[in-house]
Coordinates of C-alpha atoms in Angstrom, one line a residue:
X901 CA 48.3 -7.1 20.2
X902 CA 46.0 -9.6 18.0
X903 CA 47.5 -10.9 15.2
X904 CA 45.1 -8.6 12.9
X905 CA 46.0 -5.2 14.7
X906 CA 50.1 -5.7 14.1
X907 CA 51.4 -2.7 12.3
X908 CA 54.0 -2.0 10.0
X909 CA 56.4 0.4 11.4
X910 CA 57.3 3.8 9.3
X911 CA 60.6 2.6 9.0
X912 CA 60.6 -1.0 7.9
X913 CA 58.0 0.3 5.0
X914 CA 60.7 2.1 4.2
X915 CA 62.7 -0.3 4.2
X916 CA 61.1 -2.5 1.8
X917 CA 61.8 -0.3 -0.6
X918 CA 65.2 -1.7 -1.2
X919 CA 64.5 -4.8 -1.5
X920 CA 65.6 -6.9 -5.0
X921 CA 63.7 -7.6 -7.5
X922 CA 60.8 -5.3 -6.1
X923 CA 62.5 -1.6 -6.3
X924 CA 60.5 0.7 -8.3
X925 CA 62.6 3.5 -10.7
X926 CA 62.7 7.0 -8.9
X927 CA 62.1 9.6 -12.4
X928 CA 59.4 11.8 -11.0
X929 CA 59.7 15.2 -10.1
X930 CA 56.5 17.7 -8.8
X931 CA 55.6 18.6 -12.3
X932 CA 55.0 14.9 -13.1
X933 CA 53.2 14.7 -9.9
X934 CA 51.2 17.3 -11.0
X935 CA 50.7 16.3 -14.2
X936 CA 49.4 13.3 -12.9
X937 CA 46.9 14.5 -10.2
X938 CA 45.8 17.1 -13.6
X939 CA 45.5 14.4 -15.6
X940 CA 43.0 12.2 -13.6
X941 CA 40.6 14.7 -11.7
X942 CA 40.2 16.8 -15.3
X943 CA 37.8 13.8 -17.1
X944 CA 34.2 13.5 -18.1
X945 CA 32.8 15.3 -15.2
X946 CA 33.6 19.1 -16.3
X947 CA 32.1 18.3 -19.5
X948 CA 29.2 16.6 -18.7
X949 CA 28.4 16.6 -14.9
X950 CA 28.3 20.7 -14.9
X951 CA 25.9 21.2 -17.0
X952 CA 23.2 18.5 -15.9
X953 CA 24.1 19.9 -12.2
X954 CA 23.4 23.4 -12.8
X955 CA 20.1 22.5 -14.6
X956 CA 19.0 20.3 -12.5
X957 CA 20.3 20.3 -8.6
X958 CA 21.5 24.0 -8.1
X959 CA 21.0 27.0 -10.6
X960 CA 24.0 29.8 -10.6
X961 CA 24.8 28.9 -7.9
X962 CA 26.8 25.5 -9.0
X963 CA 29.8 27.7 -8.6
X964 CA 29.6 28.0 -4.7
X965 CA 28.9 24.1 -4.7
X966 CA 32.4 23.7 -6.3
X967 CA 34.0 25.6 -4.0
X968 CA 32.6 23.6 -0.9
X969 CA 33.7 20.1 -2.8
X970 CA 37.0 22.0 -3.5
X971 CA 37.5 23.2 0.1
X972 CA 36.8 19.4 1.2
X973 CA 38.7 17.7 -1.2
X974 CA 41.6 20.4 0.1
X975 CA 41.1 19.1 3.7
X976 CA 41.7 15.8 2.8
X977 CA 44.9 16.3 0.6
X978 CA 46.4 18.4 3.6
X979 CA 46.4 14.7 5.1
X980 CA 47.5 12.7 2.0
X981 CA 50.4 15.4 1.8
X982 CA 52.1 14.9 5.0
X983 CA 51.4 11.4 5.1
X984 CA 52.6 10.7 1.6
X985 CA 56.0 12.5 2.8
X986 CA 56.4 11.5 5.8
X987 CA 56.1 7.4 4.4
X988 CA 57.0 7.7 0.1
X989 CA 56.1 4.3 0.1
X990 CA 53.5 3.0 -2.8
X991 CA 50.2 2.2 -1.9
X992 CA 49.0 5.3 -0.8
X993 CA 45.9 4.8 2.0
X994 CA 46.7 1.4 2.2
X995 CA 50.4 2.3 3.5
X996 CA 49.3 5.0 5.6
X997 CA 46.4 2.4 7.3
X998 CA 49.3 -0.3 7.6
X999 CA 51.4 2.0 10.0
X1000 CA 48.4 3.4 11.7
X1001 CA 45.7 0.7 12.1
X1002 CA 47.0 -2.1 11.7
X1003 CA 47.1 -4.7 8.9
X1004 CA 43.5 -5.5 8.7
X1005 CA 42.2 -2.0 8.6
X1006 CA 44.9 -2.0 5.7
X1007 CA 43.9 -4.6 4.1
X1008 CA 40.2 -3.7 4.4
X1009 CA 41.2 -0.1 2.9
X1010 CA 43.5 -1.8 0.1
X1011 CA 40.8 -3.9 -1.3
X1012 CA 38.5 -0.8 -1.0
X1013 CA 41.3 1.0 -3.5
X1014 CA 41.0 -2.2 -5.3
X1015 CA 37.2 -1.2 -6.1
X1016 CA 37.9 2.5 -6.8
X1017 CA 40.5 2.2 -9.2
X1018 CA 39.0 -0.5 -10.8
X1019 CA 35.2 0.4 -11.7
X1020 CA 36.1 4.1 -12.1
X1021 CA 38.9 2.8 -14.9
X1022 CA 36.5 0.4 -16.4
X1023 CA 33.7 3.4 -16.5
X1024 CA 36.1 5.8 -17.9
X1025 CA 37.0 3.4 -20.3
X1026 CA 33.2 2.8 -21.7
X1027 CA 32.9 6.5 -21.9
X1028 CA 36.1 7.1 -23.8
X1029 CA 34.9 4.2 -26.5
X1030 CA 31.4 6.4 -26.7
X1031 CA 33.6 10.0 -27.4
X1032 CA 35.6 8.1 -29.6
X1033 CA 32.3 7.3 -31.8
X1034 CA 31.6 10.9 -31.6
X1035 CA 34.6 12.5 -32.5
X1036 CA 35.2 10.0 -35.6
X1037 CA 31.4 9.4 -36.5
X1038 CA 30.1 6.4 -36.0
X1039 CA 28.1 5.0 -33.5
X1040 CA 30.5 3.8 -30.9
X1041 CA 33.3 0.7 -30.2
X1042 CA 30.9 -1.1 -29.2
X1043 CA 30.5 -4.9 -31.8
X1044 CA 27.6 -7.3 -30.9
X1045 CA 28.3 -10.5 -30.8
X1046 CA 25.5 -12.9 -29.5
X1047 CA 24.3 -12.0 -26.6
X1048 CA 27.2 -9.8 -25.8
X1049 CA 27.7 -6.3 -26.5
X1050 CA 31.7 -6.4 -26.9
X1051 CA 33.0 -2.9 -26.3
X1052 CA 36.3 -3.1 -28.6
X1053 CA 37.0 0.6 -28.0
X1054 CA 36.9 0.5 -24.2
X1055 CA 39.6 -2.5 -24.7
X1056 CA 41.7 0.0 -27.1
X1057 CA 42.2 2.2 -24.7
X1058 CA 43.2 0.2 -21.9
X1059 CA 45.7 -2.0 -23.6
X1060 CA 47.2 1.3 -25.1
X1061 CA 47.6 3.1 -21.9
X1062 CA 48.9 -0.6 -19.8
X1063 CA 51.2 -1.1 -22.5
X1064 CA 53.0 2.8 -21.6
X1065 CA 53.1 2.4 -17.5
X1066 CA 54.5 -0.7 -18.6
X1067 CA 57.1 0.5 -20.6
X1068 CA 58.0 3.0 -17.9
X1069 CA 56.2 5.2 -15.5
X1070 CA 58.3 8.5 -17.1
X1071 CA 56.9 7.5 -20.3
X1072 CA 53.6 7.8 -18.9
X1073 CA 54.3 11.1 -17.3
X1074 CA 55.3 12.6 -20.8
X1075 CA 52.0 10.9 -22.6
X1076 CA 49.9 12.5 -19.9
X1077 CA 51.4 15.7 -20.2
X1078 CA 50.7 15.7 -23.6
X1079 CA 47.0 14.9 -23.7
X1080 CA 46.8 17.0 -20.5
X1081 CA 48.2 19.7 -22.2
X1082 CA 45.1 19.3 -25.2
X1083 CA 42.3 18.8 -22.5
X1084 CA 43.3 21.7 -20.2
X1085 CA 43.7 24.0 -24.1
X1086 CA 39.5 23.2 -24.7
X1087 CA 38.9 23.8 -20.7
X1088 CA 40.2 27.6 -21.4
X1089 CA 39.0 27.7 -24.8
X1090 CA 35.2 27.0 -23.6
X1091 CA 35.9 29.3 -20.7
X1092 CA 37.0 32.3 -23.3
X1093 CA 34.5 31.8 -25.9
X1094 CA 31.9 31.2 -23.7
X1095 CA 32.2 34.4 -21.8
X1096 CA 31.4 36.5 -25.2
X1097 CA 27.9 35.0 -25.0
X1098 CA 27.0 35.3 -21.1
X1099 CA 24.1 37.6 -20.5
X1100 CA 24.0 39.1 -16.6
X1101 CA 20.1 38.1 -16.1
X1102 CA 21.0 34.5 -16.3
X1103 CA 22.5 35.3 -13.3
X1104 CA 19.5 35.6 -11.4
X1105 CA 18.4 34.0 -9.2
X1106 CA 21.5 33.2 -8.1
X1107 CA 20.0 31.2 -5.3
X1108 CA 16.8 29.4 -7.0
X1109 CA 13.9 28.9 -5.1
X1110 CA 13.8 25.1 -3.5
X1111 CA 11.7 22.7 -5.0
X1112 CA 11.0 19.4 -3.8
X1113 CA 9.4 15.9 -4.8
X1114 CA 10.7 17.2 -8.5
X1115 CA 11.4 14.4 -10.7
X1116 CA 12.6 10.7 -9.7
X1117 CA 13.9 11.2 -6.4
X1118 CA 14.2 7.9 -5.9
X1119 CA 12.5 5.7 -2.7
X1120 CA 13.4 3.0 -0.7
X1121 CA 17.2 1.8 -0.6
X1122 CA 17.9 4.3 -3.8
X1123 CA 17.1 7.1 -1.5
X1124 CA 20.3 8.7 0.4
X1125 CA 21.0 7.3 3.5
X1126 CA 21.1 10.9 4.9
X1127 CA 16.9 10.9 3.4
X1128 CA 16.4 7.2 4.7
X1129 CA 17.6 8.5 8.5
X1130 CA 15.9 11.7 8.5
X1131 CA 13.1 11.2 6.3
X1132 CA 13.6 14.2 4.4
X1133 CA 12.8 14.9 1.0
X1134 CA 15.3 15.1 -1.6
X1135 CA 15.9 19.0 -2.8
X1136 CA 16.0 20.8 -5.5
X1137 CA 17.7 24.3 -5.9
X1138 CA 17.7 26.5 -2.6
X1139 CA 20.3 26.1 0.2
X1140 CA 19.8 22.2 0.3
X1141 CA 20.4 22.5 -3.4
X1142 CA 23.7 24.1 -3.2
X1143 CA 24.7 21.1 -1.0
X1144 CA 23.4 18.7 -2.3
X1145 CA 25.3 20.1 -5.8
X1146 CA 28.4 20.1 -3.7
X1147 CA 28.2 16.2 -2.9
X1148 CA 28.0 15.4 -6.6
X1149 CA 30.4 17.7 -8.1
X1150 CA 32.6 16.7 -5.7
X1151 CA 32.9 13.3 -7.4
X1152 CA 34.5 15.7 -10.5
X1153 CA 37.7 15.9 -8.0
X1154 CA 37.9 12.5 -7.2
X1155 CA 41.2 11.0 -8.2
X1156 CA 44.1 13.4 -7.0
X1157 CA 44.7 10.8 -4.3
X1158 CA 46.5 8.9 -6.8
X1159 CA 49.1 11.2 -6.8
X1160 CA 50.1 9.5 -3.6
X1161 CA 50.1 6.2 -4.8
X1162 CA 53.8 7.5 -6.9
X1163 CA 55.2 8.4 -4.0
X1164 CA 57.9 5.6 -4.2
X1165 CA 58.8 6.6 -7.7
X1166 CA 59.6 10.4 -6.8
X1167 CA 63.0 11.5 -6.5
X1168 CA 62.6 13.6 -3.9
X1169 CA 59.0 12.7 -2.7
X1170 CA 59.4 14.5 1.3
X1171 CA 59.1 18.0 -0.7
X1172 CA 57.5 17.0 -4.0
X1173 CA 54.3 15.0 -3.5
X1174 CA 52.8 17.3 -1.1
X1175 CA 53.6 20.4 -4.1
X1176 CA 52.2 18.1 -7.0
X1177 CA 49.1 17.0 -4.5
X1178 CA 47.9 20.9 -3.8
X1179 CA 49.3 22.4 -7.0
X1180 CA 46.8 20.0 -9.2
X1181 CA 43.7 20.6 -7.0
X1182 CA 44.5 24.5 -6.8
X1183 CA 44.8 24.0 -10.7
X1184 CA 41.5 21.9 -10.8
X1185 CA 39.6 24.2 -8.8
X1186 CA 40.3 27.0 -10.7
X1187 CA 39.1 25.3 -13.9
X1188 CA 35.9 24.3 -12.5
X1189 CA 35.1 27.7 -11.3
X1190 CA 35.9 29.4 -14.2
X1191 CA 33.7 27.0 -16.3
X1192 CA 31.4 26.6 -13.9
X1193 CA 30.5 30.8 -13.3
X1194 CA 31.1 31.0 -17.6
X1195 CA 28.3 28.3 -18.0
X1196 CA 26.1 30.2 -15.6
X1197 CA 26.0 33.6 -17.6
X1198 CA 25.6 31.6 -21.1
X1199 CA 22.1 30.2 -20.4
X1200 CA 19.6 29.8 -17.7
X1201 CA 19.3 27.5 -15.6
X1202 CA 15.7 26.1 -16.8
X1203 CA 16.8 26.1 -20.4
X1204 CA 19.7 22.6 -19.1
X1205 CA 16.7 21.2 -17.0
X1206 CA 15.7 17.1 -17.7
X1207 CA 12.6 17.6 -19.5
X1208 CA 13.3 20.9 -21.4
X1209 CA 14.2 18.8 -24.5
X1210 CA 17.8 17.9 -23.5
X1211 CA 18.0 14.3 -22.7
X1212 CA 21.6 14.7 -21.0
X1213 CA 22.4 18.6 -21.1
X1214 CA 26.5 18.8 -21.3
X1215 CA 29.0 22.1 -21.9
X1216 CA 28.1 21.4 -26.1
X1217 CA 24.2 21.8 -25.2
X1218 CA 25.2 25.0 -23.5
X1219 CA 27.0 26.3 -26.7
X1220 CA 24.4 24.8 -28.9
X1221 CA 21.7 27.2 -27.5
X1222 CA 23.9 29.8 -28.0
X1223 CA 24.6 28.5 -31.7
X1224 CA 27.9 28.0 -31.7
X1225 CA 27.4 24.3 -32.8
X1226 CA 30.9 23.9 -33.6
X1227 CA 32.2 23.7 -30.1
X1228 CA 30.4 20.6 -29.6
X1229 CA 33.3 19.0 -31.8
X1230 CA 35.7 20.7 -30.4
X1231 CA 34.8 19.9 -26.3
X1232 CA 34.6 15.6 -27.5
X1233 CA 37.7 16.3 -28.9
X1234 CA 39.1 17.5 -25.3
X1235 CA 36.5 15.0 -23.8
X1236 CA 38.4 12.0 -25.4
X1237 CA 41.6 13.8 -24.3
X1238 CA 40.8 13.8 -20.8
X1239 CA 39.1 10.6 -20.5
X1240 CA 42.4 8.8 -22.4
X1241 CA 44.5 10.2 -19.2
X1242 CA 42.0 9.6 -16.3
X1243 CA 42.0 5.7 -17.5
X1244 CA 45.6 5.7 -18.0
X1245 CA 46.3 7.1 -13.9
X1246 CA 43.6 4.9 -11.9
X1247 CA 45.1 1.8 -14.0
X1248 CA 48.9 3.3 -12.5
X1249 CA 46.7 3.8 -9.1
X1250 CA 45.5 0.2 -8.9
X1251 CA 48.9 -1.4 -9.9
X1252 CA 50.9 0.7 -7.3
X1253 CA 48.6 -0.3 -4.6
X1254 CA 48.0 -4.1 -5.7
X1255 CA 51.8 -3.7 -5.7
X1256 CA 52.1 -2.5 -2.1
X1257 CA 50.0 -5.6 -1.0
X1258 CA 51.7 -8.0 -2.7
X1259 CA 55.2 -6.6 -1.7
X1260 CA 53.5 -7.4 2.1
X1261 CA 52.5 -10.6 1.6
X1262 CA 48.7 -10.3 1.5
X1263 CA 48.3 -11.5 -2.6
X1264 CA 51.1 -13.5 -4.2
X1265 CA 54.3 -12.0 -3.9
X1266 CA 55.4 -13.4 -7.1
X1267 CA 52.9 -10.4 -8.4
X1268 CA 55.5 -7.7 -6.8
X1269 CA 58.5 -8.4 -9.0
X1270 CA 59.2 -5.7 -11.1
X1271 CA 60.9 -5.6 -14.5
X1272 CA 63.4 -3.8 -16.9
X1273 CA 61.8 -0.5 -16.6
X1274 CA 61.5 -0.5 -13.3
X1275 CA 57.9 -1.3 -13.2
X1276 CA 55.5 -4.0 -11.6
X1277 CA 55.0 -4.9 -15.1
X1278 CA 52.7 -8.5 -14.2
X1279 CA 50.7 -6.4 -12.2
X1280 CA 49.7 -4.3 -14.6
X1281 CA 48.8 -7.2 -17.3
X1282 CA 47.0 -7.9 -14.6
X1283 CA 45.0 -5.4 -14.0
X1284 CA 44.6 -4.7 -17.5
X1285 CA 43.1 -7.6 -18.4
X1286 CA 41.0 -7.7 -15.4
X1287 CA 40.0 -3.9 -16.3
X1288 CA 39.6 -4.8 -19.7
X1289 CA 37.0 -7.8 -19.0
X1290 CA 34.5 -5.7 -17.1
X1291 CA 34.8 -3.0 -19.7
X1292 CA 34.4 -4.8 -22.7
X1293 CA 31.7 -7.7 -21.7
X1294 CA 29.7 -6.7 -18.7
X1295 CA 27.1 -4.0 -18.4
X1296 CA 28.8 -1.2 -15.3
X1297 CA 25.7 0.5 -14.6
X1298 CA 25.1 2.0 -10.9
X1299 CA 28.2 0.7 -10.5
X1300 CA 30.6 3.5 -10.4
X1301 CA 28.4 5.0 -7.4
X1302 CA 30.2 2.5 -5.7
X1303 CA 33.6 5.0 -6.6
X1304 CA 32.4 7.4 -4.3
X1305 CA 32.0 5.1 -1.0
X1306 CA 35.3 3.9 -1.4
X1307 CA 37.3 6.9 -2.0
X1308 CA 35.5 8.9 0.8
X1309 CA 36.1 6.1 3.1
X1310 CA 39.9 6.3 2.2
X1311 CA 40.1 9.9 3.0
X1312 CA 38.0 9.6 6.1
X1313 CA 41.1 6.9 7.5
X1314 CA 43.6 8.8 6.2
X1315 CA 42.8 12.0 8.2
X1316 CA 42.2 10.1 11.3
X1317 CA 45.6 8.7 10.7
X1318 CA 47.2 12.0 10.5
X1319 CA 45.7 12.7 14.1
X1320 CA 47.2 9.1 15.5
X1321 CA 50.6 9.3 14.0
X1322 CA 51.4 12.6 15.3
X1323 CA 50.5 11.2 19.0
X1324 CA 52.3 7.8 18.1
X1325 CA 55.1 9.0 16.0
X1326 CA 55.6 12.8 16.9
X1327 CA 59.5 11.9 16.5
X1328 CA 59.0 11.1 12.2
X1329 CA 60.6 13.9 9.9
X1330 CA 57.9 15.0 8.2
X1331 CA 58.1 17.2 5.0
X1332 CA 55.0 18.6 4.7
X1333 CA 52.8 19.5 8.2
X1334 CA 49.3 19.7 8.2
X1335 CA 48.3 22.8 10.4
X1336 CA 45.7 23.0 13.3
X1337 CA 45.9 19.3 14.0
X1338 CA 43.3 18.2 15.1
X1339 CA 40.8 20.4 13.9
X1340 CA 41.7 20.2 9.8
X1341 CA 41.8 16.5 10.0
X1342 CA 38.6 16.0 12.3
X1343 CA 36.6 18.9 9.8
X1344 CA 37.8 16.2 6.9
X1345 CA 36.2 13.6 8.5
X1346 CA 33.2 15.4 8.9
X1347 CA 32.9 16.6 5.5
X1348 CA 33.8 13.4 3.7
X1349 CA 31.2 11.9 6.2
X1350 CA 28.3 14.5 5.2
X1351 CA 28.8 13.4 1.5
X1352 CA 28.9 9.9 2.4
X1353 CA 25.3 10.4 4.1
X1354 CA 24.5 11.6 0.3
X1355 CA 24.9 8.5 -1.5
X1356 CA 22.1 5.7 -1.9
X1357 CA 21.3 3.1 0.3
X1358 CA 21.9 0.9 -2.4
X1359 CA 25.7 1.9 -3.0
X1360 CA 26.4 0.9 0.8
X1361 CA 24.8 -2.3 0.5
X1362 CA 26.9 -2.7 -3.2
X1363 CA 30.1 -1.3 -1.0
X1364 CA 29.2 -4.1 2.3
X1365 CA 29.3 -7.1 -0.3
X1366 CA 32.7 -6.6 -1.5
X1367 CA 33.9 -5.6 1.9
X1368 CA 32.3 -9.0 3.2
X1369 CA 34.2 -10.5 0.2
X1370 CA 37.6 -8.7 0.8
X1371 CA 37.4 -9.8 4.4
X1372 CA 36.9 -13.7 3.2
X1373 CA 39.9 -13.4 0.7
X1374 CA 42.2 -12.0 4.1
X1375 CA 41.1 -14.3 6.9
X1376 CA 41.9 -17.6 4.0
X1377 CA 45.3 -16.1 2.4
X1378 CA 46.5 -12.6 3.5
X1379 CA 46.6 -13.9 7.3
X1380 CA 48.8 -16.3 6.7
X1381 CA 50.9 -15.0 4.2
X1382 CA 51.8 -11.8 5.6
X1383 CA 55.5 -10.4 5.6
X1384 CA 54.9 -9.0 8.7
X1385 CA 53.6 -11.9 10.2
X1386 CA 56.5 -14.2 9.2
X1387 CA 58.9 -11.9 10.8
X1388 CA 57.4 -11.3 13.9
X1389 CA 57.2 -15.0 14.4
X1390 CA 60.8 -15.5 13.4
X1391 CA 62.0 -12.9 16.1
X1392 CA 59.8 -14.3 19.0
X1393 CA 61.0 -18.1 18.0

């Protein structure tokens, strides 16, 4: 076996658990989990991605494209579920690729976290300073100073929410529970409310009829690389609507995976983290449909379409039309709510797995040590600051397309994984068993690689970069610094 393909066994990740000086504090229980996998997938996107959706990509029929993202997103947390209880070991895909593929594949899908958690937080954090503006009047934290447009709200928000997984990772639990609790309140409020005002003729067509060449499809490398192979024609409304609104609502999901990342800090994590994985989507989902078939009967589709006066259409447009202007308060209001929890879990996500790595040797394992609380607490300065910088100074763009690619590719590895430690390992107690393996995990991987086809050329050119650079950061310190490594070589001397 080459150096790159050693693997870290199921038992010595385990292991490492225990070791001094890097033990993280066991306090959660499913609830938190759940809380927590709540907290992060309810953002921005059902109040803002919806509505330009529906207008735009699929009509009524948004409601059926949620439930194909849902059912896809469930495929792949059947595999995060018995992995994360069958290893409770933080670092989520990067853990499960350790035992599986080897440490360079691990390393590869750490760094790949690395970009997930770090962008989306950083984006989530812009858009929180931009709600904040609008729920308190004024135009935004943003300060201009020279040539820089210093976003002091977006740094607010992250120092607030690194100072609480600092102080302790229950703390956190409660917070989010609390601003959960708020968000979830105007999710149910704009579902009831709304439904006084829908009409059944909005309702129809369900199906619109396909248009194509509508608007700024986009050419060359900002086509999708499914349009680029085939040379199709990007869709609007019709079948190829109603999937191609699946590929980008799906990206309102994105984020229960962290949920796995806390497996190390559950008390009883071979029962709990599969419950607090599928209880949050099957809460999620249910949300989203709800809002999604409410939204449908409020307004027509045409009147949320770009060039029908709505320059980004969003649940308060919807409300607006109906003239019930003072929902628009209320739905920033549970906006801010939701996007103060979503930065607070991808900046827990990115410490946990940063954490993982550096417990192995690949970064500096000074950067593993945890503190009083029982939390990596210089990793997640850390990150913070590192967070905080591309917030506040640079400009994120396109940027967050660059989310997608890296999460799909995690779940695409983890479900293979699934498949290769049942033949490697069938011995492991496992708490939670995916059924009809292989078949669920190989019609994960198939889904997660039709969206993948969706996204632009661009974003995997974006995504090959910083693999190229992750890869260059391995092969001159990770290599050589590896636990693993070290200890293989001390048992062979």
């Amino acid at each position: 076996m080459t150096r790159n393909r050693r693997t870290k066994s199921v038992e010595q990740s385990i292991l490492d658990t225990d070791e001094p000086g890097t033990r993280l504090r066991k306090d959660l229980t499913w609830w938190d989990l759940t809380v927590f996998g709540v907290s992060v997938v309810v953002g921005a996107g059902i109040f803002t991605v919806t509505a330009s959706t529906f207008g735009n990509i699929t009509g009524p029929a948004i409601s059926v494209s949620f439930v194909i993202a849902a059912v896809t997103c469930g495929l792949a947390a059947l595999c995060y579920a018995e992995f994360a209880s069958t290893l409770p070991v933080a670092g989520s895909a990067y853990t499960f690729s350790y035992a599986t593929f080897g440490e360079f594949v691990a390393w590869i899908i750490g760094w790949d976290l690395v970009l997930e958690f770090a962008v989306g937080a950083a984006v989530v954090a812009k858009g929180w300073s931009s709600y904040l503006g609008t729920v308190f009047g004024f135009s935004g934290g943003v300060t201009s100073i020279g040539p820089i447009d210093f976003d002091w709200g977006a740094l607010l928000i992250i120092a607030a929410v690194a100072t609480l997984l600092a102080l302790g990772t229950k703390l956190s639990s409660n917070f989010s529970a609390a601003m959960t609790a708020i968000k979830v309140a105007v999710v149910v409020l704009v579902v009831i409310v709304g439904s006084f005002y829908i009409k059944a003729a909005n309702y129809t067509p369900f199906i619109p009829p396909g248009e194509t060449g509508r608007g700024n499809d986009g050419s060359g490398v900002n086509q999708s690389v499914f349009s680029l192979l085939t040379g199709a024609q990007s869709s609007h409304y019709g079948w190829y609507g109603l999937l191609a609104g699946a590929s980008i609502v799906f990206f309102a999901f994105i984020g229960f995976d962290v949920v796995a990342t806390t497996a190390e800090e559950t008390k009883n994590p071979q029962r709990d983290v599969a419950r607090g994985i599928l209880a949050s989507l099957a809460i999620v989902t249910l949300l989203y449909v709800a809002v999604s078939v409410v939204l449908s009967g409020m307004v027509s589709y045409t009147e949320l379409a770009s060039g029908n006066g709505h320059a980004q259409a969003n649940l308060a447009t919807a409300f607006s039309i109906n003239g019930v202007n003072w929902a628009a308060k209320v739905i920033s209001v549970g906006a801010l709510a939701g996007l103060t929890t979503v930065v607070m879990v991808l900046v827990l996500g990115q410490s946990r797995v940063l954490f993982a790595m550096s417990r192995d040797g690949l970064l500096p394992r000074g950067l593993a040590r945890t503190g009083s609380h029982g939390t990596p607490v210089r990793i997640t300065v850390i990150v913070a600051v590192l967070i905080a910088v591309a917030a506040t100074v640079f400009p994120i763009g396109k940027l967050e397309e660059m989310v997608n690619v890296g999460t799909l590719f995690a779940f695409v590895l983890v479900s293979a994984g699934v498949i290769i430690l049942r033949r490697t390992r069938p011995d492991l107690e496992r708490g939670f068993k995916v059924p009809l393996v292989p078949l669920l995990p190989i019609l994960s991987i198939l889904a997660c690689g039709w969206l993948m086809l969706n996204l632009s050329g661009l974003t995997w050119i974006r995504f090959g970069l910083w693999m190229v650079l992750g890869i260059v950061i391995y092969l001159g310190y990770g290599r050589r610094h590896s636990v693993l490594a070290r200890r293989e070589a001390a048992t062979s001397s």
